[in-house]
Amino acid sequence: MFLFLGALGQETPVPPPSLPAVEELLQKVRENLHSNRFLLRQYTYNETQEIIQLNKKGEPQKTKVRSYEVFPSIVEELIYRRLISKNGKPVEEKELRKQDKKYDKKAQKYAKKGRKRGLQAGSEYEAGEAEALRKERDLIAEMLRLYHFKIQGRELLEEHTTLVVSFTPRPEFKSKIKDIKVLQKVRGRVWVSERDYQPVKVEAKTLESIKFGWSILAKLEKGAHMVFQRRKVNDEVWLPDQASFRGSGRLLLLKEFRFQATRKYSDYKKFSVASKISFEPAATVK
């Protein structure tokens, strides 16, 4: 009797909720996901790139740091990356004005070509947004078809309950999209917010070598590690926080080297579309 009453007084452990079906999760991700490239078109932000050259023991030898103010555009070649510091030293005002003048000249030249084609700024912007959204949807749909996904479990990450999902490229899958061809060479895990169905973190590993340009022309060798992290800004939108790469490569595809590269994003400000970029954007989005 006493044993029975004692058992009644004990709390019955609550089993964790069951994991969703992977198809159900992927459908919700597809409905909610936008790529970082698409989202960054709506914000100005600061971007800091750090490249550390390593010796054979993995110890730092040389560090290069560049910081930029980035102003978006619906036209890829009109995205303005304004260099504001080198290795922690601010760029002089004279050099900033020189950069601004060069960009203004480029933007005016593009606008002149648009007027010759009979395009108006508003209609061109709307057409550009519609085309970007179409490409965005095609890219996400193709990416979700590319991989075999498997839900591994749950984890608490950055105060977000996430589902940990592994992804492996399907060897039989073929794509004509350039970005997808690169993604076919990586596998890894993604942490998906169970509340927002947004990627919080991605860890990936290259299955083959990958050529890329990122302040340097390099080649990531097989087995290189990559980490991408995102954060929820202003409690409303998920934006890039940082990306890092570590591995060996070939500088200018000739000189072999080991490196660690990091790209960090900060100081997000909602960007207002205008015919001319203002170098004093709207208030910071925290």
PDB file of C-alpha atoms in Angstrom:
ATOM      1  CA  MET A   1       0.000   0.000   0.000  1.00  0.00           C
ATOM      2  CA  PHE A   2       2.736   2.462   0.980  1.00  0.00           C
ATOM      3  CA  LEU A   3       4.682   1.606  -2.166  1.00  0.00           C
ATOM      4  CA  PHE A   4       1.547   2.223  -4.245  1.00  0.00           C
ATOM      5  CA  LEU A   5       0.883   5.624  -2.621  1.00  0.00           C
ATOM      6  CA  GLY A   6       4.555   6.570  -3.056  1.00  0.00           C
ATOM      7  CA  ALA A   7       4.385   5.767  -6.729  1.00  0.00           C
ATOM      8  CA  LEU A   8       1.334   8.033  -7.125  1.00  0.00           C
ATOM      9  CA  GLY A   9       3.322  10.921  -5.685  1.00  0.00           C
ATOM     10  CA  GLN A  10       6.098  10.623  -8.251  1.00  0.00           C
ATOM     11  CA  GLU A  11       5.999  12.724 -11.413  1.00  0.00           C
ATOM     12  CA  THR A  12       5.488  10.728 -14.551  1.00  0.00           C
ATOM     13  CA  PRO A  13       8.129  11.714 -17.102  1.00  0.00           C
ATOM     14  CA  VAL A  14       6.666  13.384 -20.192  1.00  0.00           C
ATOM     15  CA  PRO A  15       7.995  11.803 -23.371  1.00  0.00           C
ATOM     16  CA  PRO A  16       9.424  14.236 -25.931  1.00  0.00           C
ATOM     17  CA  PRO A  17       7.235  14.951 -28.950  1.00  0.00           C
ATOM     18  CA  SER A  18       7.789  12.617 -31.850  1.00  0.00           C
ATOM     19  CA  LEU A  19       9.873  13.771 -34.781  1.00  0.00           C
ATOM     20  CA  PRO A  20       7.933  14.968 -37.831  1.00  0.00           C
ATOM     21  CA  ALA A  21       8.076  13.151 -41.144  1.00  0.00           C
ATOM     22  CA  VAL A  22      10.941  14.483 -43.247  1.00  0.00           C
ATOM     23  CA  GLU A  23       8.592  15.213 -46.171  1.00  0.00           C
ATOM     24  CA  GLU A  24       6.400  17.360 -43.913  1.00  0.00           C
ATOM     25  CA  LEU A  25       9.435  19.274 -42.623  1.00  0.00           C
ATOM     26  CA  LEU A  26      10.828  19.915 -46.107  1.00  0.00           C
ATOM     27  CA  GLN A  27       7.486  21.243 -47.326  1.00  0.00           C
ATOM     28  CA  LYS A  28       7.343  23.761 -44.453  1.00  0.00           C
ATOM     29  CA  VAL A  29      10.963  24.780 -45.039  1.00  0.00           C
ATOM     30  CA  ARG A  30      10.224  25.321 -48.721  1.00  0.00           C
ATOM     31  CA  GLU A  31       7.250  27.558 -47.857  1.00  0.00           C
ATOM     32  CA  ASN A  32       9.279  29.709 -45.444  1.00  0.00           C
ATOM     33  CA  LEU A  33      12.800  29.747 -46.822  1.00  0.00           C
ATOM     34  CA  HIS A  34      14.560  32.489 -48.767  1.00  0.00           C
ATOM     35  CA  SER A  35      18.245  32.294 -49.606  1.00  0.00           C
ATOM     36  CA  ASN A  36      20.705  34.675 -47.961  1.00  0.00           C
ATOM     37  CA  ARG A  37      21.413  36.243 -51.361  1.00  0.00           C
ATOM     38  CA  PHE A  38      17.746  37.146 -51.828  1.00  0.00           C
ATOM     39  CA  LEU A  39      17.284  38.468 -48.282  1.00  0.00           C
ATOM     40  CA  LEU A  40      20.411  40.625 -48.384  1.00  0.00           C
ATOM     41  CA  ARG A  41      18.941  42.544 -51.327  1.00  0.00           C
ATOM     42  CA  GLN A  42      16.662  44.242 -48.788  1.00  0.00           C
ATOM     43  CA  TYR A  43      19.328  45.482 -46.348  1.00  0.00           C
ATOM     44  CA  THR A  44      22.503  47.465 -46.088  1.00  0.00           C
ATOM     45  CA  TYR A  45      24.995  45.871 -43.742  1.00  0.00           C
ATOM     46  CA  ASN A  46      28.639  45.636 -42.766  1.00  0.00           C
ATOM     47  CA  GLU A  47      30.662  42.643 -43.824  1.00  0.00           C
ATOM     48  CA  THR A  48      34.053  41.719 -42.395  1.00  0.00           C
ATOM     49  CA  GLN A  49      36.251  39.180 -44.160  1.00  0.00           C
ATOM     50  CA  GLU A  50      39.183  37.561 -42.371  1.00  0.00           C
ATOM     51  CA  ILE A  51      41.572  35.185 -44.101  1.00  0.00           C
ATOM     52  CA  ILE A  52      44.226  33.480 -41.965  1.00  0.00           C
ATOM     53  CA  GLN A  53      47.011  31.620 -43.739  1.00  0.00           C
ATOM     54  CA  LEU A  54      48.101  28.560 -41.741  1.00  0.00           C
ATOM     55  CA  ASN A  55      51.283  26.513 -41.722  1.00  0.00           C
ATOM     56  CA  LYS A  56      51.375  22.714 -41.976  1.00  0.00           C
ATOM     57  CA  LYS A  57      50.713  22.450 -38.214  1.00  0.00           C
ATOM     58  CA  GLY A  58      47.567  24.581 -38.520  1.00  0.00           C
ATOM     59  CA  GLU A  59      49.168  27.579 -36.798  1.00  0.00           C
ATOM     60  CA  PRO A  60      48.427  31.142 -38.020  1.00  0.00           C
ATOM     61  CA  GLN A  61      51.112  32.709 -40.218  1.00  0.00           C
ATOM     62  CA  LYS A  62      49.493  35.695 -41.895  1.00  0.00           C
ATOM     63  CA  THR A  63      46.134  37.442 -41.422  1.00  0.00           C
ATOM     64  CA  LYS A  64      44.250  39.663 -43.850  1.00  0.00           C
ATOM     65  CA  VAL A  65      41.116  41.541 -42.708  1.00  0.00           C
ATOM     66  CA  ARG A  66      38.847  43.701 -44.856  1.00  0.00           C
ATOM     67  CA  SER A  67      35.603  45.401 -43.779  1.00  0.00           C
ATOM     68  CA  TYR A  68      32.942  46.685 -46.163  1.00  0.00           C
ATOM     69  CA  GLU A  69      29.688  48.607 -46.134  1.00  0.00           C
ATOM     70  CA  VAL A  70      27.425  46.770 -48.547  1.00  0.00           C
ATOM     71  CA  PHE A  71      24.563  48.478 -50.404  1.00  0.00           C
ATOM     72  CA  PRO A  72      22.159  46.159 -52.265  1.00  0.00           C
ATOM     73  CA  SER A  73      20.769  46.309 -55.778  1.00  0.00           C
ATOM     74  CA  ILE A  74      18.412  44.206 -57.861  1.00  0.00           C
ATOM     75  CA  VAL A  75      21.209  44.245 -60.436  1.00  0.00           C
ATOM     76  CA  GLU A  76      24.092  42.013 -59.352  1.00  0.00           C
ATOM     77  CA  GLU A  77      26.820  44.231 -60.838  1.00  0.00           C
ATOM     78  CA  LEU A  78      25.427  47.322 -59.071  1.00  0.00           C
ATOM     79  CA  ILE A  79      25.783  45.927 -55.551  1.00  0.00           C
ATOM     80  CA  TYR A  80      28.142  48.406 -53.906  1.00  0.00           C
ATOM     81  CA  ARG A  81      30.831  47.002 -51.630  1.00  0.00           C
ATOM     82  CA  ARG A  82      32.417  50.071 -50.034  1.00  0.00           C
ATOM     83  CA  LEU A  83      35.763  49.233 -48.401  1.00  0.00           C
ATOM     84  CA  ILE A  84      35.889  50.992 -45.016  1.00  0.00           C
ATOM     85  CA  SER A  85      38.872  49.397 -43.243  1.00  0.00           C
ATOM     86  CA  LYS A  86      41.964  47.260 -43.863  1.00  0.00           C
ATOM     87  CA  ASN A  87      43.379  45.158 -41.032  1.00  0.00           C
ATOM     88  CA  GLY A  88      41.512  47.286 -38.503  1.00  0.00           C
ATOM     89  CA  LYS A  89      42.708  50.620 -39.934  1.00  0.00           C
ATOM     90  CA  PRO A  90      39.927  52.891 -41.311  1.00  0.00           C
ATOM     91  CA  VAL A  91      40.127  53.841 -44.973  1.00  0.00           C
ATOM     92  CA  GLU A  92      40.926  57.534 -45.435  1.00  0.00           C
ATOM     93  CA  GLU A  93      38.144  59.937 -46.408  1.00  0.00           C
ATOM     94  CA  LYS A  94      39.886  60.665 -49.706  1.00  0.00           C
ATOM     95  CA  GLU A  95      39.782  56.989 -50.655  1.00  0.00           C
ATOM     96  CA  LEU A  96      36.112  56.708 -49.605  1.00  0.00           C
ATOM     97  CA  ARG A  97      35.186  59.629 -51.882  1.00  0.00           C
ATOM     98  CA  LYS A  98      37.137  58.010 -54.697  1.00  0.00           C
ATOM     99  CA  GLN A  99      35.173  54.775 -54.264  1.00  0.00           C
ATOM    100  CA  ASP A 100      31.855  56.663 -54.156  1.00  0.00           C
ATOM    101  CA  LYS A 101      32.684  58.602 -57.310  1.00  0.00           C
ATOM    102  CA  LYS A 102      33.621  55.420 -59.156  1.00  0.00           C
ATOM    103  CA  TYR A 103      30.368  53.755 -58.123  1.00  0.00           C
ATOM    104  CA  ASP A 104      28.247  56.796 -59.043  1.00  0.00           C
ATOM    105  CA  LYS A 105      29.787  56.794 -62.496  1.00  0.00           C
ATOM    106  CA  LYS A 106      29.019  53.102 -62.912  1.00  0.00           C
ATOM    107  CA  ALA A 107      25.409  53.521 -61.704  1.00  0.00           C
ATOM    108  CA  GLN A 108      24.799  56.515 -63.995  1.00  0.00           C
ATOM    109  CA  LYS A 109      26.136  54.568 -66.959  1.00  0.00           C
ATOM    110  CA  TYR A 110      23.777  51.695 -66.202  1.00  0.00           C
ATOM    111  CA  ALA A 111      20.808  54.087 -65.781  1.00  0.00           C
ATOM    112  CA  LYS A 112      21.627  55.717 -69.127  1.00  0.00           C
ATOM    113  CA  LYS A 113      21.531  52.325 -70.842  1.00  0.00           C
ATOM    114  CA  GLY A 114      18.159  51.680 -69.194  1.00  0.00           C
ATOM    115  CA  ARG A 115      16.720  54.950 -70.515  1.00  0.00           C
ATOM    116  CA  LYS A 116      17.885  54.072 -74.006  1.00  0.00           C
ATOM    117  CA  ARG A 117      15.984  50.807 -73.719  1.00  0.00           C
ATOM    118  CA  GLY A 118      12.916  52.802 -72.649  1.00  0.00           C
ATOM    119  CA  LEU A 119      12.885  51.392 -69.119  1.00  0.00           C
ATOM    120  CA  GLN A 120      11.533  53.299 -66.136  1.00  0.00           C
ATOM    121  CA  ALA A 121      13.164  52.850 -62.714  1.00  0.00           C
ATOM    122  CA  GLY A 122       9.950  51.641 -61.065  1.00  0.00           C
ATOM    123  CA  SER A 123       8.985  49.112 -63.729  1.00  0.00           C
ATOM    124  CA  GLU A 124      12.574  47.871 -63.983  1.00  0.00           C
ATOM    125  CA  TYR A 125      12.693  47.348 -60.226  1.00  0.00           C
ATOM    126  CA  GLU A 126       9.403  45.421 -60.206  1.00  0.00           C
ATOM    127  CA  ALA A 127      10.527  43.269 -63.126  1.00  0.00           C
ATOM    128  CA  GLY A 128      13.841  42.613 -61.395  1.00  0.00           C
ATOM    129  CA  GLU A 129      12.135  41.619 -58.150  1.00  0.00           C
ATOM    130  CA  ALA A 130       9.733  39.273 -59.947  1.00  0.00           C
ATOM    131  CA  GLU A 131      12.599  37.609 -61.828  1.00  0.00           C
ATOM    132  CA  ALA A 132      14.687  37.282 -58.654  1.00  0.00           C
ATOM    133  CA  LEU A 133      11.757  35.675 -56.832  1.00  0.00           C
ATOM    134  CA  ARG A 134      11.207  33.211 -59.680  1.00  0.00           C
ATOM    135  CA  LYS A 135      14.886  32.193 -59.693  1.00  0.00           C
ATOM    136  CA  GLU A 136      14.791  31.963 -55.922  1.00  0.00           C
ATOM    137  CA  ARG A 137      11.885  29.518 -55.929  1.00  0.00           C
ATOM    138  CA  ASP A 138      13.490  27.426 -58.670  1.00  0.00           C
ATOM    139  CA  LEU A 139      16.781  27.271 -56.765  1.00  0.00           C
ATOM    140  CA  ILE A 140      15.193  26.201 -53.460  1.00  0.00           C
ATOM    141  CA  ALA A 141      13.012  23.576 -55.143  1.00  0.00           C
ATOM    142  CA  GLU A 142      16.037  22.177 -56.987  1.00  0.00           C
ATOM    143  CA  MET A 143      18.150  22.146 -53.820  1.00  0.00           C
ATOM    144  CA  LEU A 144      15.511  20.177 -51.904  1.00  0.00           C
ATOM    145  CA  ARG A 145      15.381  17.634 -54.739  1.00  0.00           C
ATOM    146  CA  LEU A 146      19.159  17.354 -54.835  1.00  0.00           C
ATOM    147  CA  TYR A 147      19.682  15.907 -51.346  1.00  0.00           C
ATOM    148  CA  HIS A 148      18.565  12.895 -49.396  1.00  0.00           C
ATOM    149  CA  PHE A 149      17.461  14.290 -46.004  1.00  0.00           C
ATOM    150  CA  LYS A 150      17.151  12.450 -42.697  1.00  0.00           C
ATOM    151  CA  ILE A 151      16.016  13.893 -39.348  1.00  0.00           C
ATOM    152  CA  GLN A 152      18.538  12.919 -36.650  1.00  0.00           C
ATOM    153  CA  GLY A 153      16.889  14.462 -33.568  1.00  0.00           C
ATOM    154  CA  ARG A 154      16.383  17.716 -31.665  1.00  0.00           C
ATOM    155  CA  GLU A 155      18.873  20.177 -30.169  1.00  0.00           C
ATOM    156  CA  LEU A 156      18.670  23.552 -28.429  1.00  0.00           C
ATOM    157  CA  LEU A 157      20.798  25.997 -30.431  1.00  0.00           C
ATOM    158  CA  GLU A 158      21.092  29.738 -29.750  1.00  0.00           C
ATOM    159  CA  GLU A 159      17.921  29.531 -27.611  1.00  0.00           C
ATOM    160  CA  HIS A 160      16.023  27.956 -30.513  1.00  0.00           C
ATOM    161  CA  THR A 161      14.621  24.437 -30.506  1.00  0.00           C
ATOM    162  CA  THR A 162      15.935  22.909 -33.698  1.00  0.00           C
ATOM    163  CA  LEU A 163      15.600  19.720 -35.702  1.00  0.00           C
ATOM    164  CA  VAL A 164      18.969  18.311 -36.759  1.00  0.00           C
ATOM    165  CA  VAL A 165      18.788  17.100 -40.345  1.00  0.00           C
ATOM    166  CA  SER A 166      21.547  15.353 -42.298  1.00  0.00           C
ATOM    167  CA  PHE A 167      21.809  15.876 -46.045  1.00  0.00           C
ATOM    168  CA  THR A 168      23.644  13.830 -48.673  1.00  0.00           C
ATOM    169  CA  PRO A 169      23.609  14.520 -52.429  1.00  0.00           C
ATOM    170  CA  ARG A 170      21.751  12.015 -54.574  1.00  0.00           C
ATOM    171  CA  PRO A 171      24.360  10.650 -57.043  1.00  0.00           C
ATOM    172  CA  GLU A 172      21.794  10.226 -59.803  1.00  0.00           C
ATOM    173  CA  PHE A 173      20.538  13.828 -59.597  1.00  0.00           C
ATOM    174  CA  LYS A 174      21.551  16.145 -62.445  1.00  0.00           C
ATOM    175  CA  SER A 175      21.056  19.917 -62.549  1.00  0.00           C
ATOM    176  CA  LYS A 176      21.896  22.719 -64.989  1.00  0.00           C
ATOM    177  CA  ILE A 177      21.865  25.411 -62.278  1.00  0.00           C
ATOM    178  CA  LYS A 178      25.405  26.586 -61.482  1.00  0.00           C
ATOM    179  CA  ASP A 179      24.858  26.943 -57.718  1.00  0.00           C
ATOM    180  CA  ILE A 180      23.325  23.470 -57.522  1.00  0.00           C
ATOM    181  CA  LYS A 181      26.320  21.923 -59.264  1.00  0.00           C
ATOM    182  CA  VAL A 182      28.521  23.244 -56.440  1.00  0.00           C
ATOM    183  CA  LEU A 183      26.117  21.930 -53.786  1.00  0.00           C
ATOM    184  CA  GLN A 184      26.365  18.442 -55.307  1.00  0.00           C
ATOM    185  CA  LYS A 185      29.905  18.323 -53.938  1.00  0.00           C
ATOM    186  CA  VAL A 186      29.033  18.756 -50.245  1.00  0.00           C
ATOM    187  CA  ARG A 187      27.243  16.854 -47.504  1.00  0.00           C
ATOM    188  CA  GLY A 188      26.539  17.719 -43.881  1.00  0.00           C
ATOM    189  CA  ARG A 189      23.928  18.684 -41.299  1.00  0.00           C
ATOM    190  CA  VAL A 190      21.501  21.568 -40.912  1.00  0.00           C
ATOM    191  CA  TRP A 191      19.809  22.782 -37.725  1.00  0.00           C
ATOM    192  CA  VAL A 192      16.268  23.930 -38.572  1.00  0.00           C
ATOM    193  CA  SER A 193      14.227  26.136 -36.221  1.00  0.00           C
ATOM    194  CA  GLU A 194      11.156  24.113 -35.289  1.00  0.00           C
ATOM    195  CA  ARG A 195       9.178  27.306 -34.782  1.00  0.00           C
ATOM    196  CA  ASP A 196      10.097  29.210 -37.967  1.00  0.00           C
ATOM    197  CA  TYR A 197      11.295  26.375 -40.226  1.00  0.00           C
ATOM    198  CA  GLN A 198      14.431  28.379 -41.001  1.00  0.00           C
ATOM    199  CA  PRO A 199      18.038  27.107 -41.074  1.00  0.00           C
ATOM    200  CA  VAL A 200      19.904  28.302 -37.981  1.00  0.00           C
ATOM    201  CA  LYS A 201      23.222  26.596 -38.711  1.00  0.00           C
ATOM    202  CA  VAL A 202      24.739  24.475 -41.457  1.00  0.00           C
ATOM    203  CA  GLU A 203      27.869  22.344 -41.168  1.00  0.00           C
ATOM    204  CA  ALA A 204      29.165  20.896 -44.418  1.00  0.00           C
ATOM    205  CA  LYS A 205      32.132  18.977 -45.783  1.00  0.00           C
ATOM    206  CA  THR A 206      33.360  18.878 -49.366  1.00  0.00           C
ATOM    207  CA  LEU A 207      33.197  15.508 -51.126  1.00  0.00           C
ATOM    208  CA  GLU A 208      35.263  16.835 -54.045  1.00  0.00           C
ATOM    209  CA  SER A 209      37.422  19.890 -54.656  1.00  0.00           C
ATOM    210  CA  ILE A 210      35.554  23.162 -55.309  1.00  0.00           C
ATOM    211  CA  LYS A 211      36.859  26.282 -57.054  1.00  0.00           C
ATOM    212  CA  PHE A 212      35.678  29.629 -55.697  1.00  0.00           C
ATOM    213  CA  GLY A 213      36.556  33.304 -55.541  1.00  0.00           C
ATOM    214  CA  TRP A 214      36.428  35.107 -52.187  1.00  0.00           C
ATOM    215  CA  SER A 215      38.966  37.948 -52.108  1.00  0.00           C
ATOM    216  CA  ILE A 216      41.270  35.271 -53.520  1.00  0.00           C
ATOM    217  CA  LEU A 217      40.986  32.772 -56.334  1.00  0.00           C
ATOM    218  CA  ALA A 218      41.237  29.460 -54.552  1.00  0.00           C
ATOM    219  CA  LYS A 219      40.276  25.831 -54.604  1.00  0.00           C
ATOM    220  CA  LEU A 220      38.788  24.031 -51.625  1.00  0.00           C
ATOM    221  CA  GLU A 221      40.200  20.551 -51.530  1.00  0.00           C
ATOM    222  CA  LYS A 222      38.212  17.417 -50.705  1.00  0.00           C
ATOM    223  CA  GLY A 223      37.452  17.223 -46.970  1.00  0.00           C
ATOM    224  CA  ALA A 224      37.373  20.991 -46.341  1.00  0.00           C
ATOM    225  CA  HIS A 225      34.939  22.086 -43.592  1.00  0.00           C
ATOM    226  CA  MET A 226      32.369  24.876 -43.850  1.00  0.00           C
ATOM    227  CA  VAL A 227      30.042  26.383 -41.236  1.00  0.00           C
ATOM    228  CA  PHE A 228      27.211  28.846 -41.915  1.00  0.00           C
ATOM    229  CA  GLN A 229      25.225  30.522 -39.136  1.00  0.00           C
ATOM    230  CA  ARG A 230      22.122  32.716 -39.230  1.00  0.00           C
ATOM    231  CA  ARG A 231      20.367  34.798 -36.571  1.00  0.00           C
ATOM    232  CA  LYS A 232      16.903  36.189 -36.142  1.00  0.00           C
ATOM    233  CA  VAL A 233      17.050  39.952 -36.547  1.00  0.00           C
ATOM    234  CA  ASN A 234      14.525  42.190 -34.811  1.00  0.00           C
ATOM    235  CA  ASP A 235      12.566  39.018 -33.991  1.00  0.00           C
ATOM    236  CA  GLU A 236      11.164  38.981 -37.517  1.00  0.00           C
ATOM    237  CA  VAL A 237      13.662  37.889 -40.182  1.00  0.00           C
ATOM    238  CA  TRP A 238      16.512  35.371 -40.382  1.00  0.00           C
ATOM    239  CA  LEU A 239      19.716  36.857 -41.839  1.00  0.00           C
ATOM    240  CA  PRO A 240      23.342  35.668 -42.167  1.00  0.00           C
ATOM    241  CA  ASP A 241      25.476  35.956 -39.041  1.00  0.00           C
ATOM    242  CA  GLN A 242      28.735  34.429 -40.204  1.00  0.00           C
ATOM    243  CA  ALA A 243      30.298  31.875 -42.539  1.00  0.00           C
ATOM    244  CA  SER A 244      33.616  30.107 -42.083  1.00  0.00           C
ATOM    245  CA  PHE A 245      35.792  27.790 -44.150  1.00  0.00           C
ATOM    246  CA  ARG A 246      38.806  25.755 -43.098  1.00  0.00           C
ATOM    247  CA  GLY A 247      40.914  23.561 -45.296  1.00  0.00           C
ATOM    248  CA  SER A 248      43.632  23.569 -47.914  1.00  0.00           C
ATOM    249  CA  GLY A 249      43.496  25.216 -51.290  1.00  0.00           C
ATOM    250  CA  ARG A 250      45.490  26.661 -54.130  1.00  0.00           C
ATOM    251  CA  LEU A 251      46.076  30.404 -54.353  1.00  0.00           C
ATOM    252  CA  LEU A 252      45.400  31.474 -57.945  1.00  0.00           C
ATOM    253  CA  LEU A 253      45.048  27.721 -58.512  1.00  0.00           C
ATOM    254  CA  LEU A 254      48.855  27.394 -58.386  1.00  0.00           C
ATOM    255  CA  LYS A 255      50.390  27.880 -54.936  1.00  0.00           C
ATOM    256  CA  GLU A 256      49.117  25.409 -52.358  1.00  0.00           C
ATOM    257  CA  PHE A 257      48.234  26.790 -48.917  1.00  0.00           C
ATOM    258  CA  ARG A 258      46.207  26.080 -45.777  1.00  0.00           C
ATOM    259  CA  PHE A 259      43.757  28.665 -44.566  1.00  0.00           C
ATOM    260  CA  GLN A 260      40.865  29.624 -42.326  1.00  0.00           C
ATOM    261  CA  ALA A 261      38.432  32.183 -43.723  1.00  0.00           C
ATOM    262  CA  THR A 262      35.565  33.880 -41.907  1.00  0.00           C
ATOM    263  CA  ARG A 263      32.905  36.278 -43.134  1.00  0.00           C
ATOM    264  CA  LYS A 264      30.853  38.139 -40.490  1.00  0.00           C
ATOM    265  CA  TYR A 265      27.725  40.260 -41.017  1.00  0.00           C
ATOM    266  CA  SER A 266      26.562  43.094 -38.760  1.00  0.00           C
ATOM    267  CA  ASP A 267      24.792  46.475 -38.530  1.00  0.00           C
ATOM    268  CA  TYR A 268      21.770  45.516 -40.622  1.00  0.00           C
ATOM    269  CA  LYS A 269      19.635  48.441 -41.829  1.00  0.00           C
ATOM    270  CA  LYS A 270      16.455  48.155 -43.852  1.00  0.00           C
ATOM    271  CA  PHE A 271      17.187  49.500 -47.314  1.00  0.00           C
ATOM    272  CA  SER A 272      14.788  51.936 -49.010  1.00  0.00           C
ATOM    273  CA  VAL A 273      14.695  51.622 -52.785  1.00  0.00           C
ATOM    274  CA  ALA A 274      15.763  54.839 -54.491  1.00  0.00           C
ATOM    275  CA  SER A 275      17.288  55.858 -57.781  1.00  0.00           C
ATOM    276  CA  LYS A 276      20.461  56.870 -55.967  1.00  0.00           C
ATOM    277  CA  ILE A 277      22.195  55.257 -53.007  1.00  0.00           C
ATOM    278  CA  SER A 278      22.337  57.310 -49.846  1.00  0.00           C
ATOM    279  CA  PHE A 279      25.348  56.703 -47.637  1.00  0.00           C
ATOM    280  CA  GLU A 280      23.248  57.370 -44.558  1.00  0.00           C
ATOM    281  CA  PRO A 281      20.683  54.498 -44.676  1.00  0.00           C
ATOM    282  CA  ALA A 282      17.683  53.956 -42.441  1.00  0.00           C
ATOM    283  CA  ALA A 283      17.863  53.076 -38.752  1.00  0.00           C
ATOM    284  CA  THR A 284      19.768  49.971 -37.710  1.00  0.00           C
ATOM    285  CA  VAL A 285      17.803  46.728 -37.371  1.00  0.00           C
ATOM    286  CA  LYS A 286      18.975  45.092 -34.162  1.00  0.00           C
TER     287      LYS A 286
END
